[in-house]
PDB file of C-alpha atoms in Angstrom:
ATOM      1  CA  LEU A   1      43.922 -46.030 -12.823  1.00  0.00           C
ATOM      2  CA  ALA A   2      44.485 -43.961 -15.975  1.00  0.00           C
ATOM      3  CA  ARG A   3      40.966 -42.586 -15.705  1.00  0.00           C
ATOM      4  CA  VAL A   4      41.473 -41.632 -12.047  1.00  0.00           C
ATOM      5  CA  VAL A   5      44.654 -39.772 -12.948  1.00  0.00           C
ATOM      6  CA  ARG A   6      43.055 -37.945 -15.863  1.00  0.00           C
ATOM      7  CA  THR A   7      39.883 -37.067 -13.952  1.00  0.00           C
ATOM      8  CA  LEU A   8      41.567 -35.760 -10.805  1.00  0.00           C
ATOM      9  CA  GLY A   9      44.744 -34.453 -12.424  1.00  0.00           C
ATOM     10  CA  GLY A  10      42.911 -32.312 -14.963  1.00  0.00           C
ATOM     11  CA  GLU A  11      45.391 -33.193 -17.699  1.00  0.00           C
ATOM     12  CA  ALA A  12      44.371 -33.163 -21.373  1.00  0.00           C
ATOM     13  CA  HIS A  13      45.775 -36.657 -22.019  1.00  0.00           C
ATOM     14  CA  ARG A  14      45.960 -39.930 -20.146  1.00  0.00           C
ATOM     15  CA  PRO A  15      49.326 -40.783 -18.589  1.00  0.00           C
ATOM     16  CA  ARG A  16      51.727 -43.075 -20.419  1.00  0.00           C
ATOM     17  CA  MET A  17      51.610 -46.793 -19.740  1.00  0.00           C
ATOM     18  CA  ALA A  18      55.127 -46.843 -18.240  1.00  0.00           C
ATOM     19  CA  GLY A  19      54.096 -44.289 -15.626  1.00  0.00           C
ATOM     20  CA  LEU A  20      50.905 -46.195 -14.839  1.00  0.00           C
ATOM     21  CA  GLU A  21      52.792 -49.465 -14.459  1.00  0.00           C
ATOM     22  CA  ALA A  22      55.339 -47.863 -12.121  1.00  0.00           C
ATOM     23  CA  LEU A  23      52.536 -46.330 -10.049  1.00  0.00           C
ATOM     24  CA  CYS A  24      50.670 -49.630  -9.879  1.00  0.00           C
ATOM     25  CA  HIS A  25      53.837 -51.395  -8.712  1.00  0.00           C
ATOM     26  CA  ALA A  26      54.477 -48.713  -6.073  1.00  0.00           C
ATOM     27  CA  LEU A  27      50.890 -48.879  -4.780  1.00  0.00           C
ATOM     28  CA  ARG A  28      51.241 -52.629  -4.199  1.00  0.00           C
ATOM     29  CA  ALA A  29      54.431 -52.247  -2.164  1.00  0.00           C
ATOM     30  CA  ARG A  30      54.152 -52.703   1.599  1.00  0.00           C
ATOM     31  CA  ASP A  31      56.327 -49.649   2.200  1.00  0.00           C
ATOM     32  CA  PHE A  32      54.349 -47.274  -0.089  1.00  0.00           C
ATOM     33  CA  ARG A  33      55.169 -43.716   0.959  1.00  0.00           C
ATOM     34  CA  GLY A  34      53.540 -41.742  -1.825  1.00  0.00           C
ATOM     35  CA  ARG A  35      53.972 -40.904  -5.476  1.00  0.00           C
ATOM     36  CA  THR A  36      52.871 -38.434  -8.150  1.00  0.00           C
ATOM     37  CA  LEU A  37      51.622 -38.983 -11.682  1.00  0.00           C
ATOM     38  CA  GLY A  38      49.759 -36.826 -14.191  1.00  0.00           C
ATOM     39  CA  GLY A  39      49.107 -33.954 -11.805  1.00  0.00           C
ATOM     40  CA  CYS A  40      47.956 -36.242  -8.963  1.00  0.00           C
ATOM     41  CA  THR A  41      49.475 -37.054  -5.608  1.00  0.00           C
ATOM     42  CA  PHE A  42      48.953 -40.564  -4.265  1.00  0.00           C
ATOM     43  CA  ALA A  43      49.461 -40.656  -0.492  1.00  0.00           C
ATOM     44  CA  PRO A  44      49.027 -43.455   2.055  1.00  0.00           C
ATOM     45  CA  ALA A  45      45.852 -43.127   4.141  1.00  0.00           C
ATOM     46  CA  GLY A  46      46.144 -46.012   6.544  1.00  0.00           C
ATOM     47  CA  ALA A  47      46.944 -49.685   6.045  1.00  0.00           C
ATOM     48  CA  ASP A  48      44.687 -50.355   3.062  1.00  0.00           C
ATOM     49  CA  ALA A  49      43.796 -46.938   1.665  1.00  0.00           C
ATOM     50  CA  VAL A  50      45.323 -44.262  -0.537  1.00  0.00           C
ATOM     51  CA  TRP A  51      44.384 -40.616  -0.936  1.00  0.00           C
ATOM     52  CA  VAL A  52      44.402 -39.379  -4.529  1.00  0.00           C
ATOM     53  CA  CYS A  53      44.565 -35.579  -4.675  1.00  0.00           C
ATOM     54  CA  ARG A  54      45.472 -32.894  -7.170  1.00  0.00           C
ATOM     55  CA  GLU A  55      49.203 -32.214  -7.026  1.00  0.00           C
ATOM     56  CA  ALA A  56      49.499 -28.687  -5.615  1.00  0.00           C
ATOM     57  CA  GLY A  57      52.610 -27.814  -7.615  1.00  0.00           C
ATOM     58  CA  THR A  58      50.889 -28.349 -10.961  1.00  0.00           C
ATOM     59  CA  LEU A  59      47.725 -26.298 -10.368  1.00  0.00           C
ATOM     60  CA  ALA A  60      46.610 -23.800 -12.981  1.00  0.00           C
ATOM     61  CA  PRO A  61      46.880 -20.094 -12.133  1.00  0.00           C
ATOM     62  CA  PRO A  62      43.737 -18.252 -11.016  1.00  0.00           C
ATOM     63  CA  ILE A  63      41.226 -17.062 -13.618  1.00  0.00           C
ATOM     64  CA  ALA A  64      38.453 -14.457 -13.608  1.00  0.00           C
ATOM     65  CA  LEU A  65      35.221 -15.838 -12.149  1.00  0.00           C
ATOM     66  CA  VAL A  66      33.274 -16.283 -15.376  1.00  0.00           C
ATOM     67  CA  ALA A  67      30.339 -18.654 -15.812  1.00  0.00           C
ATOM     68  CA  GLY A  68      31.375 -21.825 -17.625  1.00  0.00           C
ATOM     69  CA  ALA A  69      35.093 -20.994 -17.774  1.00  0.00           C
ATOM     70  CA  PRO A  70      37.057 -24.068 -16.661  1.00  0.00           C
ATOM     71  CA  TRP A  71      39.740 -23.695 -14.022  1.00  0.00           C
ATOM     72  CA  ASP A  72      42.513 -26.286 -13.734  1.00  0.00           C
ATOM     73  CA  GLY A  73      40.763 -28.658 -16.156  1.00  0.00           C
ATOM     74  CA  ARG A  74      38.393 -29.688 -13.368  1.00  0.00           C
ATOM     75  CA  PHE A  75      36.127 -26.929 -12.017  1.00  0.00           C
ATOM     76  CA  VAL A  76      33.640 -24.452 -13.488  1.00  0.00           C
ATOM     77  CA  SER A  77      31.618 -21.680 -11.903  1.00  0.00           C
ATOM     78  CA  ALA A  78      27.906 -21.384 -12.603  1.00  0.00           C
ATOM     79  CA  GLU A  79      28.075 -17.595 -12.564  1.00  0.00           C
ATOM     80  CA  SER A  80      30.221 -14.580 -13.342  1.00  0.00           C
ATOM     81  CA  ARG A  81      31.210 -12.007 -10.737  1.00  0.00           C
ATOM     82  CA  ALA A  82      33.273  -8.952 -11.689  1.00  0.00           C
ATOM     83  CA  GLY A  83      36.478  -8.443  -9.716  1.00  0.00           C
ATOM     84  CA  LEU A  84      36.636 -12.004  -8.404  1.00  0.00           C
ATOM     85  CA  VAL A  85      38.956 -14.838  -9.378  1.00  0.00           C
ATOM     86  CA  LEU A  86      38.782 -18.614  -9.072  1.00  0.00           C
ATOM     87  CA  GLY A  87      42.000 -20.367  -8.164  1.00  0.00           C
ATOM     88  CA  PRO A  88      43.744 -22.682  -5.712  1.00  0.00           C
ATOM     89  CA  LEU A  89      43.096 -22.147  -2.006  1.00  0.00           C
ATOM     90  CA  GLY A  90      46.790 -22.673  -1.260  1.00  0.00           C
ATOM     91  CA  ALA A  91      48.389 -23.371   2.111  1.00  0.00           C
ATOM     92  CA  GLU A  92      48.049 -19.769   3.281  1.00  0.00           C
ATOM     93  CA  GLY A  93      44.402 -19.637   2.181  1.00  0.00           C
ATOM     94  CA  TRP A  94      43.693 -22.885   4.045  1.00  0.00           C
ATOM     95  CA  ARG A  95      45.255 -21.449   7.223  1.00  0.00           C
ATOM     96  CA  ARG A  96      43.390 -18.137   6.969  1.00  0.00           C
ATOM     97  CA  THR A  97      40.086 -19.869   6.234  1.00  0.00           C
ATOM     98  CA  LEU A  98      40.372 -21.995   9.367  1.00  0.00           C
ATOM     99  CA  ASP A  99      41.540 -18.989  11.427  1.00  0.00           C
ATOM    100  CA  ASP A 100      38.462 -17.054  10.248  1.00  0.00           C
ATOM    101  CA  MET A 101      36.179 -19.958  11.174  1.00  0.00           C
ATOM    102  CA  GLU A 102      37.754 -20.256  14.626  1.00  0.00           C
ATOM    103  CA  GLY A 103      37.507 -16.484  15.110  1.00  0.00           C
ATOM    104  CA  ALA A 104      33.779 -16.796  14.431  1.00  0.00           C
ATOM    105  CA  GLY A 105      33.429 -19.427  17.152  1.00  0.00           C
ATOM    106  CA  MET A 106      33.354 -22.352  14.714  1.00  0.00           C
ATOM    107  CA  GLU A 107      36.233 -24.341  16.202  1.00  0.00           C
ATOM    108  CA  GLY A 108      34.339 -27.619  15.823  1.00  0.00           C
ATOM    109  CA  ALA A 109      33.734 -27.012  12.109  1.00  0.00           C
ATOM    110  CA  ALA A 110      37.386 -26.090  11.579  1.00  0.00           C
ATOM    111  CA  ASP A 111      38.522 -29.256  13.357  1.00  0.00           C
ATOM    112  CA  ALA A 112      36.119 -31.330  11.237  1.00  0.00           C
ATOM    113  CA  LEU A 113      37.649 -29.879   8.054  1.00  0.00           C
ATOM    114  CA  ARG A 114      41.154 -30.705   9.290  1.00  0.00           C
ATOM    115  CA  ARG A 115      40.078 -34.329   9.742  1.00  0.00           C
ATOM    116  CA  ARG A 116      38.141 -34.486   6.458  1.00  0.00           C
ATOM    117  CA  PHE A 117      40.769 -33.094   4.097  1.00  0.00           C
ATOM    118  CA  PRO A 118      44.253 -34.638   4.057  1.00  0.00           C
ATOM    119  CA  PRO A 119      47.156 -32.185   4.042  1.00  0.00           C
ATOM    120  CA  GLN A 120      47.959 -33.136   0.430  1.00  0.00           C
ATOM    121  CA  ALA A 121      44.492 -31.996  -0.774  1.00  0.00           C
ATOM    122  CA  ARG A 122      44.022 -28.759   1.143  1.00  0.00           C
ATOM    123  CA  ALA A 123      46.045 -26.383  -1.013  1.00  0.00           C
ATOM    124  CA  SER A 124      44.486 -27.641  -4.252  1.00  0.00           C
ATOM    125  CA  LEU A 125      40.864 -26.924  -3.328  1.00  0.00           C
ATOM    126  CA  PRO A 126      39.161 -24.247  -5.444  1.00  0.00           C
ATOM    127  CA  ALA A 127      38.596 -20.866  -3.813  1.00  0.00           C
ATOM    128  CA  ILE A 128      37.196 -17.497  -4.815  1.00  0.00           C
ATOM    129  CA  PHE A 129      39.366 -14.468  -4.133  1.00  0.00           C
ATOM    130  CA  ASP A 130      38.843 -10.735  -4.018  1.00  0.00           C
ATOM    131  CA  ARG A 131      41.553  -8.130  -3.478  1.00  0.00           C
ATOM    132  CA  ARG A 132      41.583  -8.897   0.293  1.00  0.00           C
ATOM    133  CA  GLY A 133      42.256 -12.613  -0.173  1.00  0.00           C
ATOM    134  CA  VAL A 134      40.054 -15.689   0.186  1.00  0.00           C
ATOM    135  CA  LEU A 135      36.418 -14.631  -0.074  1.00  0.00           C
ATOM    136  CA  ALA A 136      34.940 -18.122  -0.297  1.00  0.00           C
ATOM    137  CA  ALA A 137      35.880 -21.778  -0.474  1.00  0.00           C
ATOM    138  CA  PRO A 138      32.785 -23.473  -1.926  1.00  0.00           C
ATOM    139  CA  HIS A 139      33.849 -27.063  -1.158  1.00  0.00           C
ATOM    140  CA  LEU A 140      34.395 -26.093   2.475  1.00  0.00           C
ATOM    141  CA  GLY A 141      31.092 -24.195   2.694  1.00  0.00           C
ATOM    142  CA  PHE A 142      33.134 -21.140   3.693  1.00  0.00           C
ATOM    143  CA  VAL A 143      32.400 -17.448   3.096  1.00  0.00           C
ATOM    144  CA  ARG A 144      34.658 -14.896   4.791  1.00  0.00           C
ATOM    145  CA  ARG A 145      33.192 -13.513   7.988  1.00  0.00           C
ATOM    146  CA  GLY A 146      31.388 -10.225   7.429  1.00  0.00           C
ATOM    147  CA  ALA A 147      31.232 -10.614   3.634  1.00  0.00           C
ATOM    148  CA  ARG A 148      27.925  -9.846   1.971  1.00  0.00           C
ATOM    149  CA  PHE A 149      28.287 -12.579  -0.545  1.00  0.00           C
ATOM    150  CA  SER A 150      26.251 -15.605  -1.524  1.00  0.00           C
ATOM    151  CA  LEU A 151      28.301 -18.690  -2.215  1.00  0.00           C
ATOM    152  CA  PRO A 152      28.449 -19.328  -5.976  1.00  0.00           C
ATOM    153  CA  SER A 153      28.318 -22.853  -7.293  1.00  0.00           C
ATOM    154  CA  VAL A 154      31.709 -24.181  -8.336  1.00  0.00           C
ATOM    155  CA  THR A 155      31.215 -27.616  -9.842  1.00  0.00           C
ATOM    156  CA  PHE A 156      33.648 -30.455 -10.381  1.00  0.00           C
ATOM    157  CA  ALA A 157      33.442 -30.919 -14.153  1.00  0.00           C
ATOM    158  CA  PRO A 158      36.543 -32.718 -15.463  1.00  0.00           C
ATOM    159  CA  ALA A 159      37.155 -33.293 -19.159  1.00  0.00           C
ATOM    160  CA  GLU A 160      36.873 -37.036 -18.515  1.00  0.00           C
ATOM    161  CA  ALA A 161      34.444 -38.281 -15.883  1.00  0.00           C
ATOM    162  CA  LEU A 162      35.575 -41.049 -13.580  1.00  0.00           C
ATOM    163  CA  LEU A 163      32.202 -42.799 -13.801  1.00  0.00           C
ATOM    164  CA  SER A 164      29.158 -42.404 -15.981  1.00  0.00           C
ATOM    165  CA  ALA A 165      26.967 -41.916 -12.890  1.00  0.00           C
ATOM    166  CA  PRO A 166      27.118 -38.689 -10.841  1.00  0.00           C
ATOM    167  CA  PHE A 167      29.458 -38.694  -7.833  1.00  0.00           C
ATOM    168  CA  ALA A 168      30.940 -36.219  -5.382  1.00  0.00           C
ATOM    169  CA  VAL A 169      34.620 -35.338  -5.120  1.00  0.00           C
ATOM    170  CA  VAL A 170      35.918 -33.534  -2.062  1.00  0.00           C
TER     171      VAL A 170
END
C-alpha cells in the first residue's frame, strides 16, 4: 500500500505507518466512502473495488515542456516544445476537451472517456497547454481540433515504480 501511494502520489517519501494503518482500516470498512493519503485519493468503485487516483488539490504547478523534466513527480515528456507547458488537465480542461471532441462529431469517444476515467482522476491527468488553453491530453489521445500538432509522448515515470515489470497507468 505504501508503494501504491508513493508511485501514484508522486511524493518524495513513503507515507507514515500511522497513516497507512488508518487507510488500511478504512478500506476494510463496509461503509468506505473515500479517503486521501500521500497525494492520493482512494474512492469506492463498486462493491469490491477502489479507485486510486492522484489527489487533484496536491498537483504540482505546470512546467515548461522540456524533454526529461519531471512534472508532479510522475510524468516526463520525451521532447521539448517552446511556448508549451505540461500541467494538470483540471476540471475546466476536462470539460473543454470533451466539448471539443463532441464538436468534432466524436460523441462516442467522449462518452467512452467519461466511463473510463472516474471523476476523481480526470482533473489530475497530464495535459499540454498553449496560450489558448488545452492543446493536447496525451493519455486521452486528444489534440485540439484544428491544431497542427503531433502528440508528444508524456510517459508515466514515477520516482518509485509500483512493479519491476512495465505496466500502464491511466
